[in-house]
Amino acid sequence: MFIELYHHKGHQCLMFCDTCVEHGEAVQANQFLIVDDDTGAIIDPGGNLAYSELYLGMTRHFPPHQLSAILASHADPDIIASLDRWMTATTAPVYISRVWERFVPHFCKPGKTAGRVIGIPDAGLRIRVGRGELWALPAHFLHAEGNFQFYDPISRILFSGDLGASMGRQVDPRQPVTSLSAHIAAMEGFHRRYMVSNKVLRLWARMVRTLDIAMIVPQHGAPMAGAAVREFIEWVQDLSCGIDLLGDAHYSVPTAAD
């Protein structure tokens, strides 16, 4: 039901990757549960397809009222469309960029989010969860205007949102990638389209090099560990993407009907 990414002294990082099927109606997406003794946090809880399995997984570790936080990297439906159900089932606040603070209530019935949405400032935030913290790291325009990644200093895992995503039948989310070269084909098209510019990728690479990272775990596809962590940082810092690739041909008035 889930993949255990880390488990030591009451601290666990769990990944749920089978809650929707990429080659069906919905894109494959990963959801994450951080457990610290009798509390924890959920990172990118996903849409309604993901809710039941993630909720049941959480209740095997602690009761719903002990959930400390719901963390959202940004406001896409595959990130947080299930928010209404989480607002009903738990008392946890939801942390999201201030850019999206007034947008996420649209996922919920009136009044459900009152007093429970905490806007993360652009510079980021350290969020207390149990005995430790999760660090909200600025990742703006990778790909959303207000975007955060979440670093767990205990497990040394960087939950990277859409950055690092991989797609395709050959990708197995249960199997961490330890060498990047053969994996690039599953990432390149997505990153060239969804990441905004090489400038932002270079700024991100400079920031994360200051961290001790054991694993980069994206919201889609396979985690990266070992040598693939450094190789991924080096690959994306030189990648042309987004607005780097656009020209007049991409902004032409259409001439044919469907």
Tab-separated table of N, CA and C in Angstrom, residues 22-188:
chain	number	residue	atom	x	y	z
A	22	GLU	N	-1.538	6.195	-14.055
A	22	GLU	CA	-1.109	7.155	-15.085
A	22	GLU	C	-1.769	6.919	-16.427
A	23	HIS	N	-1.967	5.671	-16.812
A	23	HIS	CA	-2.481	5.381	-18.155
A	23	HIS	C	-3.999	5.210	-18.158
A	24	GLY	N	-4.647	5.581	-17.066
A	24	GLY	CA	-6.088	5.655	-17.034
A	24	GLY	C	-6.512	7.095	-17.242
A	25	GLU	N	-7.438	7.572	-16.421
A	25	GLU	CA	-7.957	8.919	-16.595
A	25	GLU	C	-7.119	9.982	-15.886
A	26	ALA	N	-6.297	9.587	-14.943
A	26	ALA	CA	-5.565	10.564	-14.134
A	26	ALA	C	-4.068	10.289	-14.184
A	27	VAL	N	-3.283	11.353	-14.079
A	27	VAL	CA	-1.836	11.226	-14.056
A	27	VAL	C	-1.398	10.563	-12.748
A	28	GLN	N	-0.371	9.727	-12.828
A	28	GLN	CA	0.181	9.113	-11.617
A	28	GLN	C	0.715	10.204	-10.700
A	29	ALA	N	0.466	10.074	-9.411
A	29	ALA	CA	0.939	11.072	-8.441
A	29	ALA	C	1.277	10.383	-7.133
A	30	ASN	N	2.293	10.903	-6.464
A	30	ASN	CA	2.722	10.398	-5.165
A	30	ASN	C	2.207	11.303	-4.055
A	31	GLN	N	1.818	10.690	-2.951
A	31	GLN	CA	1.446	11.432	-1.740
A	31	GLN	C	2.363	10.946	-0.612
A	32	PHE	N	2.558	11.799	0.389
A	32	PHE	CA	3.551	11.492	1.408
A	32	PHE	C	2.991	11.695	2.813
A	33	LEU	N	3.339	10.755	3.691
A	33	LEU	CA	2.972	10.830	5.098
A	33	LEU	C	4.254	10.809	5.917
A	34	ILE	N	4.459	11.848	6.712
A	34	ILE	CA	5.575	11.909	7.641
A	34	ILE	C	5.035	11.575	9.024
A	35	VAL	N	5.603	10.584	9.662
A	35	VAL	CA	5.170	10.162	10.988
A	35	VAL	C	6.300	10.438	11.972
A	36	ASP	N	5.964	11.089	13.069
A	36	ASP	CA	6.935	11.285	14.141
A	36	ASP	C	6.253	10.897	15.457
A	37	ASP	N	6.509	9.667	15.901
A	37	ASP	CA	5.831	9.078	17.052
A	37	ASP	C	4.315	9.107	16.858
A	38	ASP	N	3.597	9.922	17.642
A	38	ASP	CA	2.132	9.888	17.597
A	38	ASP	C	1.518	11.067	16.855
A	39	THR	N	2.295	11.687	15.971
A	39	THR	CA	1.775	12.776	15.143
A	39	THR	C	2.446	12.719	13.782
A	40	GLY	N	2.161	13.709	12.945
A	40	GLY	CA	2.794	13.704	11.644
A	40	GLY	C	2.245	14.780	10.739
A	41	ALA	N	2.646	14.708	9.467
A	41	ALA	CA	2.224	15.671	8.452
A	41	ALA	C	1.990	14.936	7.146
A	42	ILE	N	1.115	15.491	6.344
A	42	ILE	CA	0.874	14.989	4.990
A	42	ILE	C	1.401	16.028	4.008
A	43	ILE	N	2.144	15.554	3.021
A	43	ILE	CA	2.684	16.425	1.980
A	43	ILE	C	1.973	16.104	0.675
A	44	ASP	N	1.399	17.128	0.055
A	44	ASP	CA	0.701	17.005	-1.236
A	44	ASP	C	-0.313	15.859	-1.209
A	45	PRO	N	-1.425	16.041	-0.480
A	45	PRO	CA	-2.380	14.950	-0.272
A	45	PRO	C	-3.112	14.475	-1.518
A	46	GLY	N	-3.071	15.240	-2.596
A	46	GLY	CA	-3.657	14.769	-3.850
A	46	GLY	C	-5.136	15.074	-3.965
A	47	GLY	N	-5.756	14.461	-4.971
A	47	GLY	CA	-7.177	14.653	-5.216
A	47	GLY	C	-8.007	13.587	-4.533
A	48	ASN	N	-9.279	13.529	-4.890
A	48	ASN	CA	-10.189	12.584	-4.256
A	48	ASN	C	-9.822	11.130	-4.544
A	49	LEU	N	-9.148	10.872	-5.658
A	49	LEU	CA	-8.710	9.512	-5.957
A	49	LEU	C	-7.738	8.994	-4.905
A	50	ALA	N	-6.978	9.907	-4.312
A	50	ALA	CA	-5.935	9.505	-3.372
A	50	ALA	C	-6.404	9.476	-1.929
A	51	TYR	N	-7.544	10.066	-1.647
A	51	TYR	CA	-7.914	10.340	-0.252
A	51	TYR	C	-8.047	9.087	0.605
A	52	SER	N	-8.834	8.120	0.195
A	52	SER	CA	-9.177	6.991	1.066
A	52	SER	C	-7.956	6.202	1.501
A	53	GLU	N	-7.087	5.871	0.547
A	53	GLU	CA	-5.904	5.076	0.889
A	53	GLU	C	-4.962	5.851	1.796
A	54	LEU	N	-4.775	7.134	1.519
A	54	LEU	CA	-3.885	7.945	2.346
A	54	LEU	C	-4.456	8.119	3.751
A	55	TYR	N	-5.754	8.350	3.833
A	55	TYR	CA	-6.399	8.510	5.144
A	55	TYR	C	-6.264	7.230	5.978
A	56	LEU	N	-6.551	6.080	5.370
A	56	LEU	CA	-6.422	4.820	6.093
A	56	LEU	C	-4.980	4.563	6.517
A	57	GLY	N	-4.046	4.905	5.647
A	57	GLY	CA	-2.640	4.755	5.997
A	57	GLY	C	-2.254	5.606	7.192
A	58	MET	N	-2.760	6.828	7.236
A	58	MET	CA	-2.475	7.711	8.368
A	58	MET	C	-3.025	7.136	9.665
A	59	THR	N	-4.271	6.632	9.632
A	59	THR	CA	-4.905	6.170	10.868
A	59	THR	C	-4.240	4.918	11.428
A	60	ARG	N	-3.412	4.251	10.662
A	60	ARG	CA	-2.651	3.121	11.194
A	60	ARG	C	-1.505	3.589	12.091
A	61	HIS	N	-1.194	4.881	12.035
A	61	HIS	CA	-0.070	5.419	12.808
A	61	HIS	C	-0.504	6.349	13.939
A	62	PHE	N	-1.567	7.114	13.722
A	62	PHE	CA	-2.083	7.997	14.766
A	62	PHE	C	-3.494	8.412	14.373
A	63	PRO	N	-4.319	8.823	15.354
A	63	PRO	CA	-5.702	9.217	15.043
A	63	PRO	C	-5.740	10.538	14.288
A	64	PRO	N	-6.799	10.773	13.510
A	64	PRO	CA	-6.872	11.971	12.661
A	64	PRO	C	-6.671	13.285	13.408
A	65	HIS	N	-7.176	13.394	14.648
A	65	HIS	CA	-7.068	14.674	15.355
A	65	HIS	C	-5.637	14.996	15.759
A	66	GLN	N	-4.697	14.052	15.603
A	66	GLN	CA	-3.307	14.300	15.952
A	66	GLN	C	-2.439	14.668	14.746
A	67	LEU	N	-3.056	14.776	13.567
A	67	LEU	CA	-2.305	15.260	12.396
A	67	LEU	C	-1.897	16.704	12.628
A	68	SER	N	-0.605	16.990	12.503
A	68	SER	CA	-0.095	18.330	12.788
A	68	SER	C	-0.260	19.306	11.645
A	69	ALA	N	-0.103	18.819	10.402
A	69	ALA	CA	-0.067	19.754	9.281
A	69	ALA	C	-0.361	19.047	7.970
A	70	ILE	N	-0.986	19.786	7.074
A	70	ILE	CA	-1.142	19.399	5.675
A	70	ILE	C	-0.330	20.395	4.870
A	71	LEU	N	0.644	19.904	4.125
A	71	LEU	CA	1.563	20.769	3.393
A	71	LEU	C	1.310	20.632	1.897
A	72	ALA	N	1.169	21.756	1.220
A	72	ALA	CA	0.898	21.749	-0.221
A	72	ALA	C	1.990	22.527	-0.944
A	73	SER	N	2.638	21.870	-1.893
A	73	SER	CA	3.699	22.554	-2.641
A	73	SER	C	3.135	23.685	-3.489
A	74	HIS	N	1.927	23.485	-4.045
A	74	HIS	CA	1.228	24.536	-4.775
A	74	HIS	C	-0.247	24.145	-4.833
A	75	ALA	N	-1.021	24.704	-5.737
A	75	ALA	CA	-2.483	24.555	-5.658
A	75	ALA	C	-3.091	23.779	-6.815
A	76	ASP	N	-2.306	22.959	-7.517
A	76	ASP	CA	-2.878	22.165	-8.600
A	76	ASP	C	-3.842	21.108	-8.050
A	77	PRO	N	-4.815	20.659	-8.841
A	77	PRO	CA	-5.779	19.657	-8.360
A	77	PRO	C	-5.138	18.361	-7.884
A	78	ASP	N	-4.078	17.898	-8.567
A	78	ASP	CA	-3.438	16.651	-8.147
A	78	ASP	C	-2.635	16.827	-6.865
A	79	ILE	N	-2.506	18.059	-6.407
A	79	ILE	CA	-1.830	18.360	-5.145
A	79	ILE	C	-2.826	18.405	-3.995
A	80	ILE	N	-3.976	19.055	-4.201
A	80	ILE	CA	-4.798	19.409	-3.042
A	80	ILE	C	-6.300	19.434	-3.303
A	81	ALA	N	-6.762	18.782	-4.346
A	81	ALA	CA	-8.202	18.793	-4.623
A	81	ALA	C	-9.022	18.051	-3.568
A	82	SER	N	-8.396	17.207	-2.761
A	82	SER	CA	-9.107	16.497	-1.692
A	82	SER	C	-9.199	17.308	-0.403
A	83	LEU	N	-8.839	18.580	-0.441
A	83	LEU	CA	-8.732	19.369	0.791
A	83	LEU	C	-10.034	19.394	1.588
A	84	ASP	N	-11.179	19.467	0.926
A	84	ASP	CA	-12.445	19.517	1.645
A	84	ASP	C	-12.586	18.322	2.587
A	85	ARG	N	-12.191	17.162	2.142
A	85	ARG	CA	-12.316	15.952	2.956
A	85	ARG	C	-11.325	15.969	4.116
A	86	TRP	N	-10.130	16.479	3.890
A	86	TRP	CA	-9.152	16.572	4.979
A	86	TRP	C	-9.572	17.609	6.013
A	87	MET	N	-10.209	18.680	5.570
A	87	MET	CA	-10.691	19.682	6.503
A	87	MET	C	-11.805	19.131	7.395
A	88	THR	N	-12.570	18.168	6.859
A	88	THR	CA	-13.626	17.523	7.641
A	88	THR	C	-13.066	16.475	8.593
A	89	ALA	N	-12.120	15.676	8.105
A	89	ALA	CA	-11.649	14.511	8.862
A	89	ALA	C	-10.608	14.848	9.926
A	90	THR	N	-9.947	16.003	9.809
A	90	THR	CA	-8.887	16.361	10.748
A	90	THR	C	-9.072	17.807	11.200
A	91	THR	N	-8.263	18.199	12.159
A	91	THR	CA	-8.245	19.597	12.603
A	91	THR	C	-6.950	20.298	12.184
A	92	ALA	N	-6.169	19.662	11.334
A	92	ALA	CA	-4.855	20.177	10.961
A	92	ALA	C	-4.970	21.425	10.081
A	93	PRO	N	-4.044	22.366	10.240
A	93	PRO	CA	-3.976	23.493	9.308
A	93	PRO	C	-3.328	23.073	8.000
A	94	VAL	N	-3.610	23.827	6.947
A	94	VAL	CA	-2.962	23.585	5.667
A	94	VAL	C	-1.984	24.729	5.409
A	95	TYR	N	-0.749	24.361	5.074
A	95	TYR	CA	0.297	25.326	4.759
A	95	TYR	C	0.473	25.365	3.242
A	96	ILE	N	0.417	26.570	2.686
A	96	ILE	CA	0.584	26.748	1.247
A	96	ILE	C	1.111	28.163	1.008
A	97	SER	N	1.709	28.392	-0.126
A	97	SER	CA	2.232	29.715	-0.446
A	97	SER	C	1.168	30.805	-0.268
A	98	ARG	N	1.596	31.953	0.205
A	98	ARG	CA	0.681	33.088	0.321
A	98	ARG	C	0.048	33.452	-1.010
A	99	VAL	N	0.719	33.103	-2.108
A	99	VAL	CA	0.153	33.355	-3.431
A	99	VAL	C	-1.179	32.629	-3.595
A	100	TRP	N	-1.307	31.424	-2.978
A	100	TRP	CA	-2.492	30.578	-3.159
A	100	TRP	C	-3.410	30.575	-1.940
A	101	GLU	N	-3.069	31.352	-0.931
A	101	GLU	CA	-3.795	31.311	0.341
A	101	GLU	C	-5.293	31.556	0.175
A	102	ARG	N	-5.672	32.458	-0.714
A	102	ARG	CA	-7.088	32.791	-0.902
A	102	ARG	C	-7.728	32.009	-2.044
A	103	PHE	N	-6.971	31.137	-2.665
A	103	PHE	CA	-7.504	30.300	-3.735
A	103	PHE	C	-7.934	28.933	-3.225
A	104	VAL	N	-7.197	28.366	-2.262
A	104	VAL	CA	-7.507	27.000	-1.819
A	104	VAL	C	-8.895	26.848	-1.196
A	105	PRO	N	-9.510	27.897	-0.591
A	105	PRO	CA	-10.880	27.689	-0.108
A	105	PRO	C	-11.867	27.290	-1.207
A	106	HIS	N	-11.530	27.538	-2.468
A	106	HIS	CA	-12.414	27.138	-3.566
A	106	HIS	C	-12.529	25.618	-3.688
A	107	PHE	N	-11.613	24.874	-3.075
A	107	PHE	CA	-11.713	23.420	-3.076
A	107	PHE	C	-12.685	22.905	-2.018
A	108	CYS	N	-13.158	23.794	-1.137
A	108	CYS	CA	-13.912	23.355	0.039
A	108	CYS	C	-15.300	23.986	0.100
A	109	LYS	N	-16.139	23.392	0.927
A	109	LYS	CA	-17.431	23.995	1.220
A	109	LYS	C	-17.220	25.269	2.034
A	110	PRO	N	-18.168	26.219	1.966
A	110	PRO	CA	-17.999	27.492	2.675
A	110	PRO	C	-17.719	27.286	4.167
A	111	GLY	N	-16.704	27.991	4.651
A	111	GLY	CA	-16.371	27.973	6.069
A	111	GLY	C	-15.413	26.892	6.493
A	112	LYS	N	-15.181	25.898	5.643
A	112	LYS	CA	-14.338	24.768	6.050
A	112	LYS	C	-12.893	25.176	6.369
A	113	THR	N	-12.376	26.163	5.642
A	113	THR	CA	-10.973	26.529	5.822
A	113	THR	C	-10.774	27.717	6.756
A	114	ALA	N	-11.841	28.236	7.346
A	114	ALA	CA	-11.740	29.442	8.178
A	114	ALA	C	-10.734	29.237	9.303
A	115	GLY	N	-9.713	30.083	9.323
A	115	GLY	CA	-8.697	30.031	10.359
A	115	GLY	C	-7.723	28.871	10.246
A	116	ARG	N	-7.776	28.138	9.146
A	116	ARG	CA	-6.935	26.935	9.033
A	116	ARG	C	-5.961	26.959	7.863
A	117	VAL	N	-5.906	28.064	7.125
A	117	VAL	CA	-4.949	28.179	6.028
A	117	VAL	C	-3.819	29.093	6.472
A	118	ILE	N	-2.607	28.566	6.472
A	118	ILE	CA	-1.428	29.331	6.866
A	118	ILE	C	-0.604	29.607	5.614
A	119	GLY	N	-0.482	30.881	5.262
A	119	GLY	CA	0.270	31.265	4.074
A	119	GLY	C	1.761	31.255	4.350
A	120	ILE	N	2.507	30.508	3.549
A	120	ILE	CA	3.964	30.464	3.698
A	120	ILE	C	4.553	31.678	2.990
A	121	PRO	N	5.374	32.470	3.680
A	121	PRO	CA	5.997	33.621	3.008
A	121	PRO	C	6.969	33.170	1.927
A	122	ASP	N	7.230	34.053	0.974
A	122	ASP	CA	8.079	33.693	-0.159
A	122	ASP	C	9.432	33.143	0.258
A	123	ALA	N	9.961	33.609	1.390
A	123	ALA	CA	11.283	33.178	1.839
A	123	ALA	C	11.282	31.782	2.451
A	124	GLY	N	10.085	31.193	2.672
A	124	GLY	CA	10.013	29.862	3.246
A	124	GLY	C	9.730	29.882	4.738
A	125	LEU	N	9.750	28.689	5.353
A	125	LEU	CA	9.310	28.568	6.743
A	125	LEU	C	9.787	27.222	7.282
A	126	ARG	N	10.063	27.179	8.588
A	126	ARG	CA	10.319	25.908	9.271
A	126	ARG	C	9.066	25.560	10.073
A	127	ILE	N	8.521	24.382	9.807
A	127	ILE	CA	7.224	23.979	10.347
A	127	ILE	C	7.434	22.851	11.346
A	128	ARG	N	7.017	23.054	12.575
A	128	ARG	CA	7.188	22.053	13.621
A	128	ARG	C	6.258	20.872	13.382
A	129	VAL	N	6.839	19.665	13.394
A	129	VAL	CA	6.071	18.422	13.301
A	129	VAL	C	6.678	17.452	14.309
A	130	GLY	N	5.960	17.170	15.366
A	130	GLY	CA	6.484	16.287	16.392
A	130	GLY	C	7.737	16.841	17.019
A	131	ARG	N	8.787	16.023	17.084
A	131	ARG	CA	10.045	16.451	17.702
A	131	ARG	C	10.920	17.262	16.755
A	132	GLY	N	10.552	17.301	15.494
A	132	GLY	CA	11.408	17.950	14.511
A	132	GLY	C	10.700	18.999	13.691
A	133	GLU	N	11.284	19.302	12.547
A	133	GLU	CA	10.754	20.329	11.652
A	133	GLU	C	10.758	19.807	10.224
A	134	LEU	N	9.866	20.357	9.418
A	134	LEU	CA	9.941	20.250	7.969
A	134	LEU	C	10.196	21.652	7.435
A	135	TRP	N	11.146	21.776	6.526
A	135	TRP	CA	11.517	23.090	6.003
A	135	TRP	C	10.834	23.321	4.662
A	136	ALA	N	10.051	24.383	4.574
A	136	ALA	CA	9.462	24.796	3.306
A	136	ALA	C	10.500	25.643	2.567
A	137	LEU	N	11.010	25.113	1.464
A	137	LEU	CA	12.079	25.765	0.699
A	137	LEU	C	11.507	26.455	-0.536
A	138	PRO	N	11.910	27.687	-0.807
A	138	PRO	CA	11.412	28.384	-1.999
A	138	PRO	C	11.730	27.598	-3.277
A	139	ALA	N	10.704	27.380	-4.078
A	139	ALA	CA	10.863	26.732	-5.381
A	139	ALA	C	9.911	27.405	-6.368
A	140	HIS	N	9.831	28.721	-6.286
A	140	HIS	CA	8.873	29.481	-7.090
A	140	HIS	C	9.176	29.328	-8.580
A	141	PHE	N	8.106	29.172	-9.358
A	141	PHE	CA	8.152	28.980	-10.808
A	141	PHE	C	8.747	27.629	-11.202
A	142	LEU	N	8.749	26.681	-10.253
A	142	LEU	CA	9.167	25.314	-10.545
A	142	LEU	C	8.042	24.345	-10.178
A	143	HIS	N	6.866	24.440	-10.724
A	143	HIS	CA	6.509	25.241	-11.872
A	143	HIS	C	5.547	26.377	-11.534
A	144	ALA	N	4.939	26.383	-10.339
A	144	ALA	CA	3.909	27.364	-10.003
A	144	ALA	C	4.521	28.678	-9.527
A	145	GLU	N	3.718	29.743	-9.630
A	145	GLU	CA	4.183	31.072	-9.221
A	145	GLU	C	4.585	31.102	-7.746
A	146	GLY	N	3.748	30.513	-6.921
A	146	GLY	CA	4.096	30.322	-5.513
A	146	GLY	C	4.269	28.838	-5.290
A	147	ASN	N	5.490	28.387	-5.051
A	147	ASN	CA	5.778	26.956	-5.020
A	147	ASN	C	6.810	26.677	-3.940
A	148	PHE	N	6.602	25.595	-3.198
A	148	PHE	CA	7.556	25.209	-2.160
A	148	PHE	C	7.871	23.724	-2.249
A	149	GLN	N	9.096	23.401	-1.892
A	149	GLN	CA	9.494	22.027	-1.658
A	149	GLN	C	9.666	21.852	-0.151
A	150	PHE	N	9.642	20.603	0.309
A	150	PHE	CA	9.705	20.350	1.741
A	150	PHE	C	10.871	19.412	2.046
A	151	TYR	N	11.772	19.897	2.893
A	151	TYR	CA	12.978	19.137	3.263
A	151	TYR	C	12.839	18.646	4.693
A	152	ASP	N	13.089	17.355	4.870
A	152	ASP	CA	13.061	16.735	6.186
A	152	ASP	C	14.505	16.523	6.639
A	153	PRO	N	15.008	17.328	7.591
A	153	PRO	CA	16.413	17.195	7.982
A	153	PRO	C	16.730	15.910	8.734
A	154	ILE	N	15.721	15.212	9.255
A	154	ILE	CA	15.981	13.942	9.939
A	154	ILE	C	16.287	12.844	8.916
A	155	SER	N	15.410	12.671	7.948
A	155	SER	CA	15.616	11.644	6.916
A	155	SER	C	16.548	12.109	5.805
A	156	ARG	N	16.748	13.428	5.702
A	156	ARG	CA	17.534	14.049	4.630
A	156	ARG	C	16.877	13.833	3.271
A	157	ILE	N	15.536	13.803	3.273
A	157	ILE	CA	14.764	13.671	2.032
A	157	ILE	C	14.233	15.038	1.625
A	158	LEU	N	14.396	15.373	0.358
A	158	LEU	CA	13.804	16.573	-0.225
A	158	LEU	C	12.583	16.140	-1.033
A	159	PHE	N	11.404	16.537	-0.568
A	159	PHE	CA	10.167	16.292	-1.294
A	159	PHE	C	10.004	17.450	-2.274
A	160	SER	N	10.247	17.172	-3.565
A	160	SER	CA	10.542	18.218	-4.539
A	160	SER	C	9.368	18.639	-5.408
A	161	GLY	N	8.151	18.166	-5.104
A	161	GLY	CA	7.015	18.574	-5.924
A	161	GLY	C	7.178	18.125	-7.360
A	162	ASP	N	6.893	19.011	-8.303
A	162	ASP	CA	6.976	18.643	-9.721
A	162	ASP	C	8.401	18.592	-10.247
A	163	LEU	N	9.338	19.202	-9.553
A	163	LEU	CA	10.725	19.153	-10.010
A	163	LEU	C	11.283	17.749	-9.749
A	164	GLY	N	11.800	17.137	-10.807
A	164	GLY	CA	12.282	15.763	-10.701
A	164	GLY	C	11.267	14.737	-11.144
A	165	ALA	N	10.078	15.195	-11.575
A	165	ALA	CA	9.030	14.270	-11.994
A	165	ALA	C	9.470	13.443	-13.192
A	166	SER	N	9.003	12.199	-13.214
A	166	SER	CA	9.268	11.310	-14.349
A	166	SER	C	7.961	10.643	-14.757
A	167	MET	N	7.827	10.384	-16.041
A	167	MET	CA	6.581	9.874	-16.604
A	167	MET	C	6.875	8.710	-17.555
A	168	GLY	N	5.884	7.827	-17.686
A	168	GLY	CA	5.985	6.774	-18.690
A	168	GLY	C	5.883	5.380	-18.111
A	169	ARG	N	5.594	4.416	-18.971
A	169	ARG	CA	5.413	3.030	-18.548
A	169	ARG	C	6.677	2.436	-17.949
A	170	GLN	N	7.831	2.954	-18.364
A	170	GLN	CA	9.084	2.389	-17.880
A	170	GLN	C	9.429	2.852	-16.477
A	171	VAL	N	8.698	3.828	-15.934
A	171	VAL	CA	9.014	4.388	-14.618
A	171	VAL	C	8.282	3.602	-13.539
A	172	ASP	N	9.023	3.119	-12.557
A	172	ASP	CA	8.441	2.406	-11.417
A	172	ASP	C	8.669	3.247	-10.164
A	173	PRO	N	7.631	3.892	-9.627
A	173	PRO	CA	7.811	4.737	-8.440
A	173	PRO	C	8.351	3.976	-7.234
A	174	ARG	N	8.215	2.649	-7.225
A	174	ARG	CA	8.686	1.853	-6.089
A	174	ARG	C	10.190	1.646	-6.117
A	175	GLN	N	10.813	1.951	-7.248
A	175	GLN	CA	12.231	1.655	-7.424
A	175	GLN	C	13.047	2.949	-7.539
A	176	PRO	N	13.788	3.336	-6.502
A	176	PRO	CA	14.590	4.564	-6.595
A	176	PRO	C	15.621	4.489	-7.716
A	177	VAL	N	15.814	5.609	-8.364
A	177	VAL	CA	16.812	5.733	-9.428
A	177	VAL	C	18.133	6.133	-8.782
A	178	THR	N	19.212	5.402	-9.072
A	178	THR	CA	20.511	5.704	-8.479
A	178	THR	C	21.540	6.189	-9.503
A	179	SER	N	21.195	6.118	-10.778
A	179	SER	CA	22.039	6.658	-11.846
A	179	SER	C	21.119	7.351	-12.843
A	180	LEU	N	21.404	8.595	-13.164
A	180	LEU	CA	20.424	9.422	-13.869
A	180	LEU	C	20.370	9.204	-15.368
A	181	SER	N	21.444	8.800	-15.994
A	181	SER	CA	21.539	8.873	-17.455
A	181	SER	C	20.378	8.169	-18.160
A	182	ALA	N	20.038	6.959	-17.747
A	182	ALA	CA	18.963	6.235	-18.413
A	182	ALA	C	17.583	6.758	-18.044
A	183	HIS	N	17.514	7.599	-17.014
A	183	HIS	CA	16.237	8.118	-16.510
A	183	HIS	C	15.848	9.451	-17.148
A	184	ILE	N	16.795	10.115	-17.792
A	184	ILE	CA	16.551	11.452	-18.339
A	184	ILE	C	15.424	11.440	-19.371
A	185	ALA	N	15.332	10.394	-20.165
A	185	ALA	CA	14.288	10.322	-21.193
A	185	ALA	C	12.890	10.398	-20.581
A	186	ALA	N	12.737	9.915	-19.351
A	186	ALA	CA	11.437	9.950	-18.678
A	186	ALA	C	11.154	11.285	-18.019
A	187	MET	N	12.141	12.177	-17.976
A	187	MET	CA	11.994	13.471	-17.310
A	187	MET	C	12.044	14.662	-18.260
A	188	GLU	N	12.777	14.537	-19.339
A	188	GLU	CA	13.154	15.715	-20.129
A	188	GLU	C	11.963	16.480	-20.693
